[in-house]
Short mmCIF file of C-alpha atoms in Angstrom, two decimals:
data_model
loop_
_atom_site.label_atom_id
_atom_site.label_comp_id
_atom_site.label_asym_id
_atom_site.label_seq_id
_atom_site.Cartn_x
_atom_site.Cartn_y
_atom_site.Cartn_z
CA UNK A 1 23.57 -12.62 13.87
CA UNK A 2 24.20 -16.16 14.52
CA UNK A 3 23.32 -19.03 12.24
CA UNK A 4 21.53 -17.09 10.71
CA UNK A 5 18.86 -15.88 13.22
CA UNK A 6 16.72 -12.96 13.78
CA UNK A 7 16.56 -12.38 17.38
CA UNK A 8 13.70 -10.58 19.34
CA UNK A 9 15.41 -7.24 18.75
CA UNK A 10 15.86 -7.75 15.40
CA UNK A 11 12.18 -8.62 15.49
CA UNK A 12 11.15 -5.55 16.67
CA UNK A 13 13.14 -3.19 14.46
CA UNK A 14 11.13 -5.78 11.09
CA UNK A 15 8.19 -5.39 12.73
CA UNK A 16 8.56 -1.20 13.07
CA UNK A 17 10.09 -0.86 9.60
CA UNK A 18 7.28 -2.96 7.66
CA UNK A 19 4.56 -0.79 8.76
CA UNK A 20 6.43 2.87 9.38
CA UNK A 21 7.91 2.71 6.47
CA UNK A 22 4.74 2.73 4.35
CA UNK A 23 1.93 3.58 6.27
CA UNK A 24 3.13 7.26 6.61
CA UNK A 25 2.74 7.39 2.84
CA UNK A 26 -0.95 7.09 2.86
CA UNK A 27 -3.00 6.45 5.66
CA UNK A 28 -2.37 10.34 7.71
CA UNK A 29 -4.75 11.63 5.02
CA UNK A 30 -7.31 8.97 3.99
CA UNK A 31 -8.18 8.70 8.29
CA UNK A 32 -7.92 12.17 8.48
CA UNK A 33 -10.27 12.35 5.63
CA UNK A 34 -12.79 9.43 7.43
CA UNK A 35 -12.24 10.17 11.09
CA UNK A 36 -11.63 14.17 11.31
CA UNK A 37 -9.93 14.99 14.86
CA UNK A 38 -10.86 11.55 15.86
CA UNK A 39 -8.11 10.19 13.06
CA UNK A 40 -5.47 9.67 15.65
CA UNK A 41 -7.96 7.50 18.05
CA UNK A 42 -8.87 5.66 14.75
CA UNK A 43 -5.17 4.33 14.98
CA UNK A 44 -4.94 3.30 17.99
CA UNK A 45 -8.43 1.17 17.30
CA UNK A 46 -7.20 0.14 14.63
CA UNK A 47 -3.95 -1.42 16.42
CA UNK A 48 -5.60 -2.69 19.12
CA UNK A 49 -8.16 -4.52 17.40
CA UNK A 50 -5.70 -6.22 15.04
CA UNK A 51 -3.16 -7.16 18.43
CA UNK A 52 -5.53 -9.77 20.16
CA UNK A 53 -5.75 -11.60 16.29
CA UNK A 54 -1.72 -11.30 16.06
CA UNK A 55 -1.51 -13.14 19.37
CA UNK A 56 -3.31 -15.56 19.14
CA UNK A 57 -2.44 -16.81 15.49
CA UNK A 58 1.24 -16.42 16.16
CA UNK A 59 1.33 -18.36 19.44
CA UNK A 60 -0.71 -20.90 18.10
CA UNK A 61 1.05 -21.41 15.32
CA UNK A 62 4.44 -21.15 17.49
CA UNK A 63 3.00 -23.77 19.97
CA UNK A 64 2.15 -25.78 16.62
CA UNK A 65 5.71 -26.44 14.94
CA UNK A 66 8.73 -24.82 14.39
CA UNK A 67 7.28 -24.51 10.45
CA UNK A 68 6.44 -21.83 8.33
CA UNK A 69 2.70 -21.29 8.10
CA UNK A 70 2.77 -23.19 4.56
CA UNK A 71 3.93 -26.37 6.22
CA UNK A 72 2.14 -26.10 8.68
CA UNK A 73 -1.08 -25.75 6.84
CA UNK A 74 0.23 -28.61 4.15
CA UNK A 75 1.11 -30.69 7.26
CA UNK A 76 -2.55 -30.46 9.19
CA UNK A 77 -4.86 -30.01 6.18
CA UNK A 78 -3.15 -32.77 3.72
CA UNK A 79 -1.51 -31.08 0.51
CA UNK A 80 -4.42 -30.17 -1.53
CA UNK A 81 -6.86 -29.24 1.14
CA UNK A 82 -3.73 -27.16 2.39
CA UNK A 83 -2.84 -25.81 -0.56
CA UNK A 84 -6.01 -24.45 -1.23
CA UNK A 85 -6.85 -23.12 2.88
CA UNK A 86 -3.95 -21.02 1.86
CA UNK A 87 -5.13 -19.30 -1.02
CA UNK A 88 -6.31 -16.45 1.05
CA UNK A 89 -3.36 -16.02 3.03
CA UNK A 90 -1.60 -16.22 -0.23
CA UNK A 91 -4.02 -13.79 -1.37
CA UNK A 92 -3.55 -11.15 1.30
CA UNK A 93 0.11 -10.93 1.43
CA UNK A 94 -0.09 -10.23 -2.79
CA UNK A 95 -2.70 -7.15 -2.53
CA UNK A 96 -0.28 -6.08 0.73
CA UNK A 97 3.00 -6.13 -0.96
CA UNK A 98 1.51 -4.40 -3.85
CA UNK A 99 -0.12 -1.76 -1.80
CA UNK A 100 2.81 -1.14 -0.32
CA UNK A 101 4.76 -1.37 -3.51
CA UNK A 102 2.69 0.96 -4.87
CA UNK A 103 2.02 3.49 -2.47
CA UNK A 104 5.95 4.08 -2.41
CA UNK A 105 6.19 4.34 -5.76
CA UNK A 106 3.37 7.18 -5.40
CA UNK A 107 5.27 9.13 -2.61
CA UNK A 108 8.74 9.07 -5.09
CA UNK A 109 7.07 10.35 -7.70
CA UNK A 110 4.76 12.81 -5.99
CA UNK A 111 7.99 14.15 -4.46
CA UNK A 112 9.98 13.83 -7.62
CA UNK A 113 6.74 15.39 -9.98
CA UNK A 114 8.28 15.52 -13.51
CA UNK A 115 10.88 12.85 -13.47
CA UNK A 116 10.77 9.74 -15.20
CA UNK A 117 8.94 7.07 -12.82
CA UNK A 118 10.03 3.96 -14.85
CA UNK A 119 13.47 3.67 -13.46
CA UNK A 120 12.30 3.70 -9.91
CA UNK A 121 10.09 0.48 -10.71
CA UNK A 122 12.78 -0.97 -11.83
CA UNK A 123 14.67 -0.30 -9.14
CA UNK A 124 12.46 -1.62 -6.79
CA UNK A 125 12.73 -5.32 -8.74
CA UNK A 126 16.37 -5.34 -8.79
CA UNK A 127 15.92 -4.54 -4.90
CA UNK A 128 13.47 -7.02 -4.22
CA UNK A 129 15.74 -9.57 -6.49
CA UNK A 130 19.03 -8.90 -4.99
CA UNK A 131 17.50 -9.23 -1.08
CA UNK A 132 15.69 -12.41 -2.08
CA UNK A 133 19.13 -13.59 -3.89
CA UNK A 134 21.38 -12.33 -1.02
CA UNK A 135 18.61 -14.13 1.95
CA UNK A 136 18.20 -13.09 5.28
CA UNK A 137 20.78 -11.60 6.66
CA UNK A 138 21.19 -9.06 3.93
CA UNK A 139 17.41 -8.50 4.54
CA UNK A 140 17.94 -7.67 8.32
CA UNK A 141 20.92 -5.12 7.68
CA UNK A 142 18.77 -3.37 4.69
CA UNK A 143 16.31 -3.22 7.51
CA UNK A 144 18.03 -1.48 10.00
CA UNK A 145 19.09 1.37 7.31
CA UNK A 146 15.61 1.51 6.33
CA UNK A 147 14.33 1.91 10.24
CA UNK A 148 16.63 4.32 11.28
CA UNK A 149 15.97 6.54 8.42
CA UNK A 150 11.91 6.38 9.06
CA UNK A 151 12.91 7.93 12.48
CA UNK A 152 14.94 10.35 11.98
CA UNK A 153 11.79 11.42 9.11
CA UNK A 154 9.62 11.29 12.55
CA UNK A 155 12.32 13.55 14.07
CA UNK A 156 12.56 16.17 11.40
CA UNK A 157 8.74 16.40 11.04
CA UNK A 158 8.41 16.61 14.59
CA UNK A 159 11.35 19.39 15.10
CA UNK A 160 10.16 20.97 11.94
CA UNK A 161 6.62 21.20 12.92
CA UNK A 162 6.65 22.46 16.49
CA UNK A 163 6.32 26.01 16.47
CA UNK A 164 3.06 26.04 14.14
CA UNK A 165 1.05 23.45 15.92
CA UNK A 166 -2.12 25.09 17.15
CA UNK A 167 -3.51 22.96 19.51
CA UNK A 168 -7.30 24.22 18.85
CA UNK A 169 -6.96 22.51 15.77
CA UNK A 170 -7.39 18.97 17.82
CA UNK A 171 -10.76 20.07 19.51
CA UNK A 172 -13.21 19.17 19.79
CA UNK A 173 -13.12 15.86 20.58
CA UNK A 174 -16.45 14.64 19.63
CA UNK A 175 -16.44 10.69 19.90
CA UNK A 176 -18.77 10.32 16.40
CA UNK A 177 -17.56 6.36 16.38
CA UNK A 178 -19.07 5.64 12.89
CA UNK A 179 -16.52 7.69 11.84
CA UNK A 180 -13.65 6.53 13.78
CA UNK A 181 -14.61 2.87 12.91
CA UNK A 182 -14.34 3.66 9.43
CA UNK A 183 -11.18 5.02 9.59
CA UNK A 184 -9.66 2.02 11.14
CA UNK A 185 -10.35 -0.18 8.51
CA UNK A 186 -7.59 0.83 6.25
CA UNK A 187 -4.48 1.24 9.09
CA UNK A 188 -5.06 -2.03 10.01
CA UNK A 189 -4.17 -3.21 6.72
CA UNK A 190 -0.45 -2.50 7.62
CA UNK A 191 -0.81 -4.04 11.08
CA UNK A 192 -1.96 -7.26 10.14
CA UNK A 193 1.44 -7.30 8.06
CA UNK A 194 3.20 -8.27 10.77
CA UNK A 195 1.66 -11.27 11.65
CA UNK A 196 1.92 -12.29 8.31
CA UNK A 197 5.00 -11.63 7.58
CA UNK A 198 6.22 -13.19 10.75
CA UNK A 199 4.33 -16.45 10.05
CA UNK A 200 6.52 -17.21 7.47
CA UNK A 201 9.86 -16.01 9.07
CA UNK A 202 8.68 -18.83 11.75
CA UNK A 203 11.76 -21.30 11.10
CA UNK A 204 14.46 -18.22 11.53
CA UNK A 205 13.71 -16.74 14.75
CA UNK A 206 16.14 -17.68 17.78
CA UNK A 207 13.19 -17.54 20.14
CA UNK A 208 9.70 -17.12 18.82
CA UNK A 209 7.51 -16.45 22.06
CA UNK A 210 10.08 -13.58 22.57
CA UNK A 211 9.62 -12.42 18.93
CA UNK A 212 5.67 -12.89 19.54
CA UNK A 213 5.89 -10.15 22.34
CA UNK A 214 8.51 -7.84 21.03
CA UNK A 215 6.32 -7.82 17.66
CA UNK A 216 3.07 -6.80 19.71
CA UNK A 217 5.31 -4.24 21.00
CA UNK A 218 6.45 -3.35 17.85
CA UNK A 219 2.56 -2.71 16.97
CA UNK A 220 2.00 -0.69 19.76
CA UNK A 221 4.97 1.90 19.47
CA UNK A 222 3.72 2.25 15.32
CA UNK A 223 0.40 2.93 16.68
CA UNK A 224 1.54 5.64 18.99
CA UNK A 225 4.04 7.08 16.89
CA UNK A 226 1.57 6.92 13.61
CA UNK A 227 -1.12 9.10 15.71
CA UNK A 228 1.32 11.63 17.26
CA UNK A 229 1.97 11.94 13.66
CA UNK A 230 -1.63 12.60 12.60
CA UNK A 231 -1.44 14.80 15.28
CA UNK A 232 0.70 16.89 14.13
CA UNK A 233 -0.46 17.35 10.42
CA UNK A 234 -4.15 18.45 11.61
CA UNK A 235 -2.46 20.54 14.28
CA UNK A 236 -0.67 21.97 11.63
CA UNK A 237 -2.88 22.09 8.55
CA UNK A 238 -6.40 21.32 10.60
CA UNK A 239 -8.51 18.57 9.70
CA UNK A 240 -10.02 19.59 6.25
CA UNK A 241 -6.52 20.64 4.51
CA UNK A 242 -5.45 17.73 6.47
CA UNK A 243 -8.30 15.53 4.61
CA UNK A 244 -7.45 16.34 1.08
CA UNK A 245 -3.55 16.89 1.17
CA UNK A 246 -1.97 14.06 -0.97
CA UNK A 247 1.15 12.55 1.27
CA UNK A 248 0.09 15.08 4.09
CA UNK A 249 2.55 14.72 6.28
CA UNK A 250 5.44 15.73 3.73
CA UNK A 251 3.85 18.77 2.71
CA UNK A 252 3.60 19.67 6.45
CA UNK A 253 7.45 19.28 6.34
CA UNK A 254 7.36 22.12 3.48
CA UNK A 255 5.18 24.27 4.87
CA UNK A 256 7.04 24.90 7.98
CA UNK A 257 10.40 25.04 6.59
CA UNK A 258 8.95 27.67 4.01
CA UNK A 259 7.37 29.64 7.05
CA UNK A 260 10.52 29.59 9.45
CA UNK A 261 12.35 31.17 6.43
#
């Protein structure tokens, strides 16, 4: 990675990783829960309402300056008025990263039930510490490692999960949009991370209106790869069990490894 730069690939991969890696912790259940067989439509919505906000924002701001979005809004707004148009953007990416700080804390230690959750919190500090120490390019190697092993996860549950999918389980489709809107409202919680995140990553791409498509791109393969997944846990478990099943997607792993015993 020269001078320090994330490309468009590299882009991509960030973009992939910051909402795979999280969103498959919590969201299966809660739009399975909201949206019934509609959940994995309620994704796509949900993706494809955020995009148009993504692209615009981004290429504005991209068109705007080579600045992060706290310069910029420091730069256009004066520094107080700036300072204080950012408070909800400030605001936003707090009750993210702690959503998503949290949420993965709640997967480790539904998985590891029993075991002293403490140590992974601490973990997770030293983490965050030592990539924030360390900078980027430390950040864009941990995130490689991290992407590759949310898909081979996708791979397993989807080799795992094959042989007890009952299709039937998916009908019938019946388009009851209340629902589906309401279960779009918390997936696109992890797609609007992107943009933000990205925003202030501004200064360090090598070219951004190549990072600005690969990142839409990026949305659009997590929204089709989040619903197959959905998918697959009410064609496994069925939309009730599906519904109520804390981390649904990893018991689905269980349940078919248990049964092709």
């Amino acid at each position: 990675m020269s001078e320090k730069k994330i490309s468009s690939r590299q882009a991509f991969l960030l973009s992939l990783n910051v909402v795979l890696a999280t969103i498959l912790l919590l969201v299966p259940s809660e739009v399975i829960k909201e949206s019934g067989v509609n959940a994995w439509l309620a994704i796509i919505i949900s993706g494809f309402i955020v995009a148009p906000l993504h692209y615009l924002v981004f290429k504005l701001s991209c068109e705007f300056s080579n600045q992060n979005i706290v310069q910029d809004c420091i730069e256009v707004f004066v520094s107080i008025l700036g300072r204080i148009i950012l408070l909800p953007f400030i605001l936003l990416n707090i009750e993210l990263t702690i959503l998503i700080i949290y949420e993965s804390i709640g997967f480790i230690e539904f998985v590891m039930a029993g075991k002293q959750i403490l140590g992974f919190w601490i973990l997770v500090v030293l983490m965050g510490g030592y990539l924030s120490y360390k900078g980027l390019e430390t950040i864009i190697r941990v995130n490689l490692f991290g992407i590759l092993i949310v898909i081979l996860s996708i791979l397993l549950i989807s080799f795992t999960s094959y042989n007890w999918i009952e299709l039937a389980r998916l009908k019938p489709l019946n388009l009851d949009f209340k629902r589906i809107i309401r279960g779009t409202l918390l997936p696109a919680h992890w797609f609007l991370i992107i943009p933000n995140l990205f925003l202030g990553f501004k200064p360090f791409f090598k070219d951004r209106f190549k990072v600005l498509k690969m990142s839409l791109i990026g949305n659009l393969v997590s929204q089709l790869l989040v619903s197959f997944l959905i998918m697959v846990t009410i064609g496994v478990f069925g939309s009730k069990l599906g519904g109520i099943l804390e981390n649904s997607f990893y018991p689905s792993i269980n349940y078919c490894i248990f049964l092709g015993k």
